[in-house]
């Protein structure tokens, strides 16, 4: 089965028109955001493939001005099969906003992500899901299964560590202040249409329903967050954290081959 799937995706990479669609069901998404300094922007731009340019966006409707961002997007994977309801997995994408050589705006998924949580207690279903998620990372050519702490209750607890990343967030969740609630911005909606993976070699086209546009996020009180996050580009606390309680669904047209910059400009 692996070889068959690999062959299908290879045909897709050759641009023969084969498409694979899947529904991505997410629960309680969290955005841990870093507003980038000019020095950090330069570092990130130097890591982007040829033809990609980092872009300023308004992240939520509350933003008066656009900025450059790195966003750690955590969420729980919600498996649609009822027999898998007991399996709890978290996923992490490390994103920035870009424009490619064709002028398309999108989200660039980088720094080895997406990361998916590995089961810390062995079960048959958990092992099957681990294998399925591992298989997806091999087909995509990027990503890894790692231990991830993800809990959205009265407290927010998010933890993740790799060779170059460290995130450890713990904070009380208070949703009472209406001025700290917002939806994602029109900029975010526009950039969300495309996700660039695998150093920009492939991309997913992302379709959403009304739950995406109407999802209300609330801001975490950042006075509680004191432990710095570590990445290849900075070591500091986030500028803001946004949390949504609820589910958001996406329909993904996956693994489309991107045209190299030299094809566009040559």
mmCIF file of C-alpha atoms in Angstrom:
data_model
loop_
_atom_site.group_PDB
_atom_site.id
_atom_site.type_symbol
_atom_site.label_atom_id
_atom_site.label_comp_id
_atom_site.label_asym_id
_atom_site.label_seq_id
_atom_site.Cartn_x
_atom_site.Cartn_y
_atom_site.Cartn_z
ATOM 1 C CA UNK A 1 0.000 0.000 0.000
ATOM 2 C CA UNK A 2 2.841 2.401 0.815
ATOM 3 C CA UNK A 3 4.423 1.876 -2.591
ATOM 4 C CA UNK A 4 1.088 2.399 -4.315
ATOM 5 C CA UNK A 5 0.502 5.683 -2.476
ATOM 6 C CA UNK A 6 4.060 6.780 -3.147
ATOM 7 C CA UNK A 7 3.587 6.082 -6.850
ATOM 8 C CA UNK A 8 0.360 8.103 -6.910
ATOM 9 C CA UNK A 9 2.032 11.104 -5.297
ATOM 10 C CA UNK A 10 4.973 10.839 -7.683
ATOM 11 C CA UNK A 11 2.535 11.053 -10.586
ATOM 12 C CA UNK A 12 1.003 14.093 -8.951
ATOM 13 C CA UNK A 13 4.444 15.702 -8.670
ATOM 14 C CA UNK A 14 4.902 15.175 -12.393
ATOM 15 C CA UNK A 15 1.821 17.298 -12.978
ATOM 16 C CA UNK A 16 -0.346 14.611 -14.553
ATOM 17 C CA UNK A 17 -3.485 16.041 -12.992
ATOM 18 C CA UNK A 18 -4.052 13.443 -10.270
ATOM 19 C CA UNK A 19 -5.417 15.018 -7.090
ATOM 20 C CA UNK A 20 -5.854 13.743 -3.560
ATOM 21 C CA UNK A 21 -8.482 15.399 -1.376
ATOM 22 C CA UNK A 22 -8.961 14.917 2.347
ATOM 23 C CA UNK A 23 -10.880 16.548 5.167
ATOM 24 C CA UNK A 24 -8.773 18.003 7.979
ATOM 25 C CA UNK A 25 -10.799 18.228 11.188
ATOM 26 C CA UNK A 26 -9.216 20.409 13.869
ATOM 27 C CA UNK A 27 -10.198 21.186 17.460
ATOM 28 C CA UNK A 28 -9.182 24.042 19.791
ATOM 29 C CA UNK A 29 -6.593 25.672 17.490
ATOM 30 C CA UNK A 30 -3.964 27.881 19.152
ATOM 31 C CA UNK A 31 -1.745 30.501 17.536
ATOM 32 C CA UNK A 32 1.458 31.422 19.387
ATOM 33 C CA UNK A 33 2.619 34.520 17.535
ATOM 34 C CA UNK A 34 5.906 36.362 17.265
ATOM 35 C CA UNK A 35 5.933 39.835 15.730
ATOM 36 C CA UNK A 36 9.249 39.870 13.900
ATOM 37 C CA UNK A 37 12.014 42.436 14.219
ATOM 38 C CA UNK A 38 13.855 43.616 11.078
ATOM 39 C CA UNK A 39 16.795 41.367 11.997
ATOM 40 C CA UNK A 40 14.510 38.337 12.392
ATOM 41 C CA UNK A 41 12.815 39.113 9.078
ATOM 42 C CA UNK A 42 16.212 39.097 7.355
ATOM 43 C CA UNK A 43 17.086 35.723 8.917
ATOM 44 C CA UNK A 44 13.807 34.172 7.824
ATOM 45 C CA UNK A 45 13.961 35.612 4.323
ATOM 46 C CA UNK A 46 17.427 34.097 3.904
ATOM 47 C CA UNK A 47 15.942 30.653 4.725
ATOM 48 C CA UNK A 48 13.124 30.872 2.170
ATOM 49 C CA UNK A 49 13.564 29.235 -1.246
ATOM 50 C CA UNK A 50 14.280 31.318 -4.328
ATOM 51 C CA UNK A 51 11.206 33.217 -5.487
ATOM 52 C CA UNK A 52 9.508 33.375 -2.053
ATOM 53 C CA UNK A 53 9.197 36.701 -0.218
ATOM 54 C CA UNK A 54 7.989 37.138 3.353
ATOM 55 C CA UNK A 55 4.872 39.339 3.604
ATOM 56 C CA UNK A 56 3.259 41.613 6.172
ATOM 57 C CA UNK A 57 -0.300 40.744 7.248
ATOM 58 C CA UNK A 58 -2.911 41.757 9.781
ATOM 59 C CA UNK A 59 -3.309 38.582 11.814
ATOM 60 C CA UNK A 60 -6.686 39.358 13.432
ATOM 61 C CA UNK A 61 -9.375 41.960 12.882
ATOM 62 C CA UNK A 62 -8.003 43.859 15.878
ATOM 63 C CA UNK A 63 -4.681 44.583 14.136
ATOM 64 C CA UNK A 64 -4.525 48.173 12.928
ATOM 65 C CA UNK A 65 -1.367 47.646 10.879
ATOM 66 C CA UNK A 66 0.178 44.650 9.083
ATOM 67 C CA UNK A 67 3.344 43.037 10.471
ATOM 68 C CA UNK A 68 5.723 40.188 9.724
ATOM 69 C CA UNK A 69 4.966 37.078 11.797
ATOM 70 C CA UNK A 70 6.055 33.614 12.776
ATOM 71 C CA UNK A 71 3.131 31.621 14.127
ATOM 72 C CA UNK A 72 3.255 28.318 15.999
ATOM 73 C CA UNK A 73 -0.149 26.819 15.150
ATOM 74 C CA UNK A 74 -1.101 23.975 17.517
ATOM 75 C CA UNK A 75 -4.373 22.077 17.260
ATOM 76 C CA UNK A 76 -5.933 18.747 18.111
ATOM 77 C CA UNK A 77 -6.548 16.364 15.221
ATOM 78 C CA UNK A 78 -10.146 15.162 15.278
ATOM 79 C CA UNK A 79 -10.488 11.802 13.567
ATOM 80 C CA UNK A 80 -13.863 11.483 11.779
ATOM 81 C CA UNK A 81 -14.237 7.749 12.504
ATOM 82 C CA UNK A 82 -16.120 7.209 15.811
ATOM 83 C CA UNK A 83 -13.960 4.196 16.676
ATOM 84 C CA UNK A 84 -10.928 6.538 16.747
ATOM 85 C CA UNK A 85 -12.526 9.095 19.068
ATOM 86 C CA UNK A 86 -10.380 7.892 21.985
ATOM 87 C CA UNK A 87 -7.142 8.688 20.135
ATOM 88 C CA UNK A 88 -5.934 12.208 20.982
ATOM 89 C CA UNK A 89 -3.291 13.706 18.720
ATOM 90 C CA UNK A 90 -1.917 17.216 18.464
ATOM 91 C CA UNK A 91 -0.325 18.784 15.408
ATOM 92 C CA UNK A 92 2.008 21.755 15.100
ATOM 93 C CA UNK A 93 2.771 23.839 12.025
ATOM 94 C CA UNK A 94 5.387 26.604 12.149
ATOM 95 C CA UNK A 95 4.245 29.203 9.644
ATOM 96 C CA UNK A 96 5.064 32.520 8.090
ATOM 97 C CA UNK A 97 3.270 34.434 5.331
ATOM 98 C CA UNK A 98 4.799 34.625 1.857
ATOM 99 C CA UNK A 99 4.318 35.428 -1.803
ATOM 100 C CA UNK A 100 5.788 33.019 -4.341
ATOM 101 C CA UNK A 101 7.418 33.689 -7.720
ATOM 102 C CA UNK A 102 4.008 33.610 -9.416
ATOM 103 C CA UNK A 103 2.649 36.282 -7.087
ATOM 104 C CA UNK A 104 0.488 33.816 -5.141
ATOM 105 C CA UNK A 105 -0.018 34.592 -1.462
ATOM 106 C CA UNK A 106 0.184 31.693 0.970
ATOM 107 C CA UNK A 107 1.324 30.243 4.264
ATOM 108 C CA UNK A 108 4.845 28.798 4.246
ATOM 109 C CA UNK A 109 5.162 25.756 6.529
ATOM 110 C CA UNK A 110 8.798 25.421 7.568
ATOM 111 C CA UNK A 111 11.385 24.552 10.247
ATOM 112 C CA UNK A 112 10.806 20.818 9.829
ATOM 113 C CA UNK A 113 7.085 21.054 10.580
ATOM 114 C CA UNK A 114 4.391 19.806 10.605
ATOM 115 C CA UNK A 115 5.048 17.898 13.826
ATOM 116 C CA UNK A 116 2.488 15.366 15.102
ATOM 117 C CA UNK A 117 2.296 14.017 18.651
ATOM 118 C CA UNK A 118 3.372 10.429 19.199
ATOM 119 C CA UNK A 119 1.303 8.242 21.510
ATOM 120 C CA UNK A 120 2.845 8.096 25.022
ATOM 121 C CA UNK A 121 0.819 5.027 26.020
ATOM 122 C CA UNK A 122 0.677 2.022 23.726
ATOM 123 C CA UNK A 123 -2.704 0.977 22.344
ATOM 124 C CA UNK A 124 -3.620 -0.837 19.151
ATOM 125 C CA UNK A 125 -5.564 2.109 17.734
ATOM 126 C CA UNK A 126 -2.901 4.567 18.854
ATOM 127 C CA UNK A 127 -0.201 2.543 17.109
ATOM 128 C CA UNK A 128 -2.256 2.418 13.927
ATOM 129 C CA UNK A 129 -2.737 6.194 14.018
ATOM 130 C CA UNK A 130 0.981 6.701 14.721
ATOM 131 C CA UNK A 131 1.831 4.617 11.671
ATOM 132 C CA UNK A 132 -0.698 6.479 9.512
ATOM 133 C CA UNK A 133 0.680 9.866 10.586
ATOM 134 C CA UNK A 134 4.252 8.662 10.033
ATOM 135 C CA UNK A 135 3.250 7.500 6.556
ATOM 136 C CA UNK A 136 1.854 10.939 5.736
ATOM 137 C CA UNK A 137 5.138 12.605 6.736
ATOM 138 C CA UNK A 138 7.043 10.251 4.420
ATOM 139 C CA UNK A 139 4.676 10.920 1.528
ATOM 140 C CA UNK A 140 4.887 14.666 2.069
ATOM 141 C CA UNK A 141 8.656 14.483 2.469
ATOM 142 C CA UNK A 142 8.591 16.628 5.602
ATOM 143 C CA UNK A 143 7.411 16.430 9.217
ATOM 144 C CA UNK A 144 8.022 14.201 12.217
ATOM 145 C CA UNK A 145 6.263 12.455 15.111
ATOM 146 C CA UNK A 146 7.431 13.863 18.462
ATOM 147 C CA UNK A 147 6.097 14.193 22.029
ATOM 148 C CA UNK A 148 3.737 17.182 22.201
ATOM 149 C CA UNK A 149 1.855 18.417 25.261
ATOM 150 C CA UNK A 150 -1.486 19.944 24.317
ATOM 151 C CA UNK A 151 -4.246 20.763 26.772
ATOM 152 C CA UNK A 152 -6.976 23.392 26.537
ATOM 153 C CA UNK A 153 -8.981 23.404 29.764
ATOM 154 C CA UNK A 154 -9.128 25.960 32.553
ATOM 155 C CA UNK A 155 -5.409 26.226 31.888
ATOM 156 C CA UNK A 156 -3.595 26.299 28.582
ATOM 157 C CA UNK A 157 -0.652 23.889 28.585
ATOM 158 C CA UNK A 158 1.387 23.533 25.407
ATOM 159 C CA UNK A 159 4.825 21.939 25.222
ATOM 160 C CA UNK A 160 7.125 20.846 22.435
ATOM 161 C CA UNK A 161 10.852 20.363 22.065
ATOM 162 C CA UNK A 162 13.183 19.415 19.221
ATOM 163 C CA UNK A 163 16.845 19.984 18.457
ATOM 164 C CA UNK A 164 16.206 23.633 17.486
ATOM 165 C CA UNK A 165 12.800 24.439 19.027
ATOM 166 C CA UNK A 166 11.501 24.707 22.561
ATOM 167 C CA UNK A 167 7.979 25.794 23.522
ATOM 168 C CA UNK A 168 6.579 25.564 27.057
ATOM 169 C CA UNK A 169 3.444 27.655 27.601
ATOM 170 C CA UNK A 170 1.230 27.511 30.681
ATOM 171 C CA UNK A 171 -1.426 30.116 31.403
ATOM 172 C CA UNK A 172 -4.912 30.499 32.837
ATOM 173 C CA UNK A 173 -7.609 30.878 30.199
ATOM 174 C CA UNK A 174 -9.981 33.792 30.755
ATOM 175 C CA UNK A 175 -12.578 34.603 28.125
ATOM 176 C CA UNK A 176 -14.502 37.347 29.901
ATOM 177 C CA UNK A 177 -12.951 40.450 28.317
ATOM 178 C CA UNK A 178 -14.753 41.167 25.006
ATOM 179 C CA UNK A 179 -12.055 43.534 23.777
ATOM 180 C CA UNK A 180 -9.604 40.618 23.734
ATOM 181 C CA UNK A 181 -11.748 38.575 21.348
ATOM 182 C CA UNK A 182 -11.378 38.634 17.588
ATOM 183 C CA UNK A 183 -11.691 36.670 14.376
ATOM 184 C CA UNK A 184 -8.863 36.034 11.970
ATOM 185 C CA UNK A 185 -8.298 38.905 9.562
ATOM 186 C CA UNK A 186 -9.171 39.139 5.857
ATOM 187 C CA UNK A 187 -5.409 38.988 5.226
ATOM 188 C CA UNK A 188 -5.254 35.633 6.991
ATOM 189 C CA UNK A 189 -8.269 34.342 5.028
ATOM 190 C CA UNK A 190 -6.555 35.296 1.768
ATOM 191 C CA UNK A 191 -3.185 33.746 2.623
ATOM 192 C CA UNK A 192 -4.804 30.594 4.022
ATOM 193 C CA UNK A 193 -5.858 29.468 0.517
ATOM 194 C CA UNK A 194 -2.416 27.920 -0.134
ATOM 195 C CA UNK A 195 0.037 26.133 2.180
ATOM 196 C CA UNK A 196 3.563 25.712 0.827
ATOM 197 C CA UNK A 197 5.398 22.595 2.056
ATOM 198 C CA UNK A 198 8.684 20.837 1.453
ATOM 199 C CA UNK A 199 10.730 24.005 0.927
ATOM 200 C CA UNK A 200 8.165 25.317 -1.525
ATOM 201 C CA UNK A 201 8.350 22.302 -3.855
ATOM 202 C CA UNK A 202 4.729 21.289 -3.202
ATOM 203 C CA UNK A 203 1.613 23.037 -1.980
ATOM 204 C CA UNK A 204 -1.844 22.259 -0.635
ATOM 205 C CA UNK A 205 -4.913 24.192 -1.755
ATOM 206 C CA UNK A 206 -7.151 24.775 1.262
ATOM 207 C CA UNK A 207 -10.930 25.242 1.181
ATOM 208 C CA UNK A 208 -12.953 26.243 4.222
ATOM 209 C CA UNK A 209 -16.566 26.583 5.340
ATOM 210 C CA UNK A 210 -18.257 29.273 7.386
ATOM 211 C CA UNK A 211 -16.859 27.925 10.675
ATOM 212 C CA UNK A 212 -13.429 29.225 9.636
ATOM 213 C CA UNK A 213 -14.631 32.785 8.989
ATOM 214 C CA UNK A 214 -16.843 32.971 12.076
ATOM 215 C CA UNK A 215 -14.398 31.322 14.528
ATOM 216 C CA UNK A 216 -13.844 33.610 17.497
ATOM 217 C CA UNK A 217 -10.430 33.609 19.157
ATOM 218 C CA UNK A 218 -9.556 35.087 22.532
ATOM 219 C CA UNK A 219 -6.215 36.456 23.616
ATOM 220 C CA UNK A 220 -4.246 34.946 26.496
ATOM 221 C CA UNK A 221 -3.024 37.333 29.196
ATOM 222 C CA UNK A 222 0.661 37.502 28.294
ATOM 223 C CA UNK A 223 1.710 38.621 31.799
ATOM 224 C CA UNK A 224 1.457 34.932 32.757
ATOM 225 C CA UNK A 225 3.875 33.804 30.027
ATOM 226 C CA UNK A 226 7.453 34.168 31.225
ATOM 227 C CA UNK A 227 9.409 31.233 29.764
ATOM 228 C CA UNK A 228 11.083 32.101 26.450
ATOM 229 C CA UNK A 229 10.429 30.068 23.323
ATOM 230 C CA UNK A 230 13.453 28.992 21.317
ATOM 231 C CA UNK A 231 13.697 28.783 17.519
ATOM 232 C CA UNK A 232 16.482 29.200 14.932
ATOM 233 C CA UNK A 233 15.482 32.874 14.732
ATOM 234 C CA UNK A 234 14.861 34.031 18.316
ATOM 235 C CA UNK A 235 14.798 33.205 22.011
ATOM 236 C CA UNK A 236 12.028 35.172 23.701
ATOM 237 C CA UNK A 237 8.452 35.042 24.917
ATOM 238 C CA UNK A 238 5.695 35.315 22.294
ATOM 239 C CA UNK A 239 4.036 38.638 21.557
ATOM 240 C CA UNK A 240 0.538 37.168 21.661
ATOM 241 C CA UNK A 241 -1.363 33.886 21.977
ATOM 242 C CA UNK A 242 -4.826 33.328 20.488
ATOM 243 C CA UNK A 243 -7.083 30.391 21.421
ATOM 244 C CA UNK A 244 -10.314 29.138 19.845
ATOM 245 C CA UNK A 245 -12.571 26.710 21.702
ATOM 246 C CA UNK A 246 -14.277 24.631 19.066
ATOM 247 C CA UNK A 247 -13.797 22.842 15.769
ATOM 248 C CA UNK A 248 -12.735 24.115 12.348
ATOM 249 C CA UNK A 249 -12.836 21.929 9.234
ATOM 250 C CA UNK A 250 -10.762 22.236 6.078
ATOM 251 C CA UNK A 251 -10.995 20.469 2.711
ATOM 252 C CA UNK A 252 -7.455 20.017 1.396
ATOM 253 C CA UNK A 253 -6.371 19.398 -2.193
ATOM 254 C CA UNK A 254 -2.937 18.040 -1.352
ATOM 255 C CA UNK A 255 0.539 17.644 -2.772
ATOM 256 C CA UNK A 256 0.411 19.871 -5.842
ATOM 257 C CA UNK A 257 3.744 20.481 -7.479
ATOM 258 C CA UNK A 258 4.931 24.117 -7.422
ATOM 259 C CA UNK A 259 6.659 25.577 -10.433
ATOM 260 C CA UNK A 260 10.302 26.486 -9.758
ATOM 261 C CA UNK A 261 11.169 30.174 -9.829
ATOM 262 C CA UNK A 262 13.327 29.754 -12.927
ATOM 263 C CA UNK A 263 10.287 28.447 -14.849
ATOM 264 C CA UNK A 264 8.395 31.587 -13.972
ATOM 265 C CA UNK A 265 11.128 34.126 -14.658
ATOM 266 C CA UNK A 266 13.069 32.207 -17.308
#
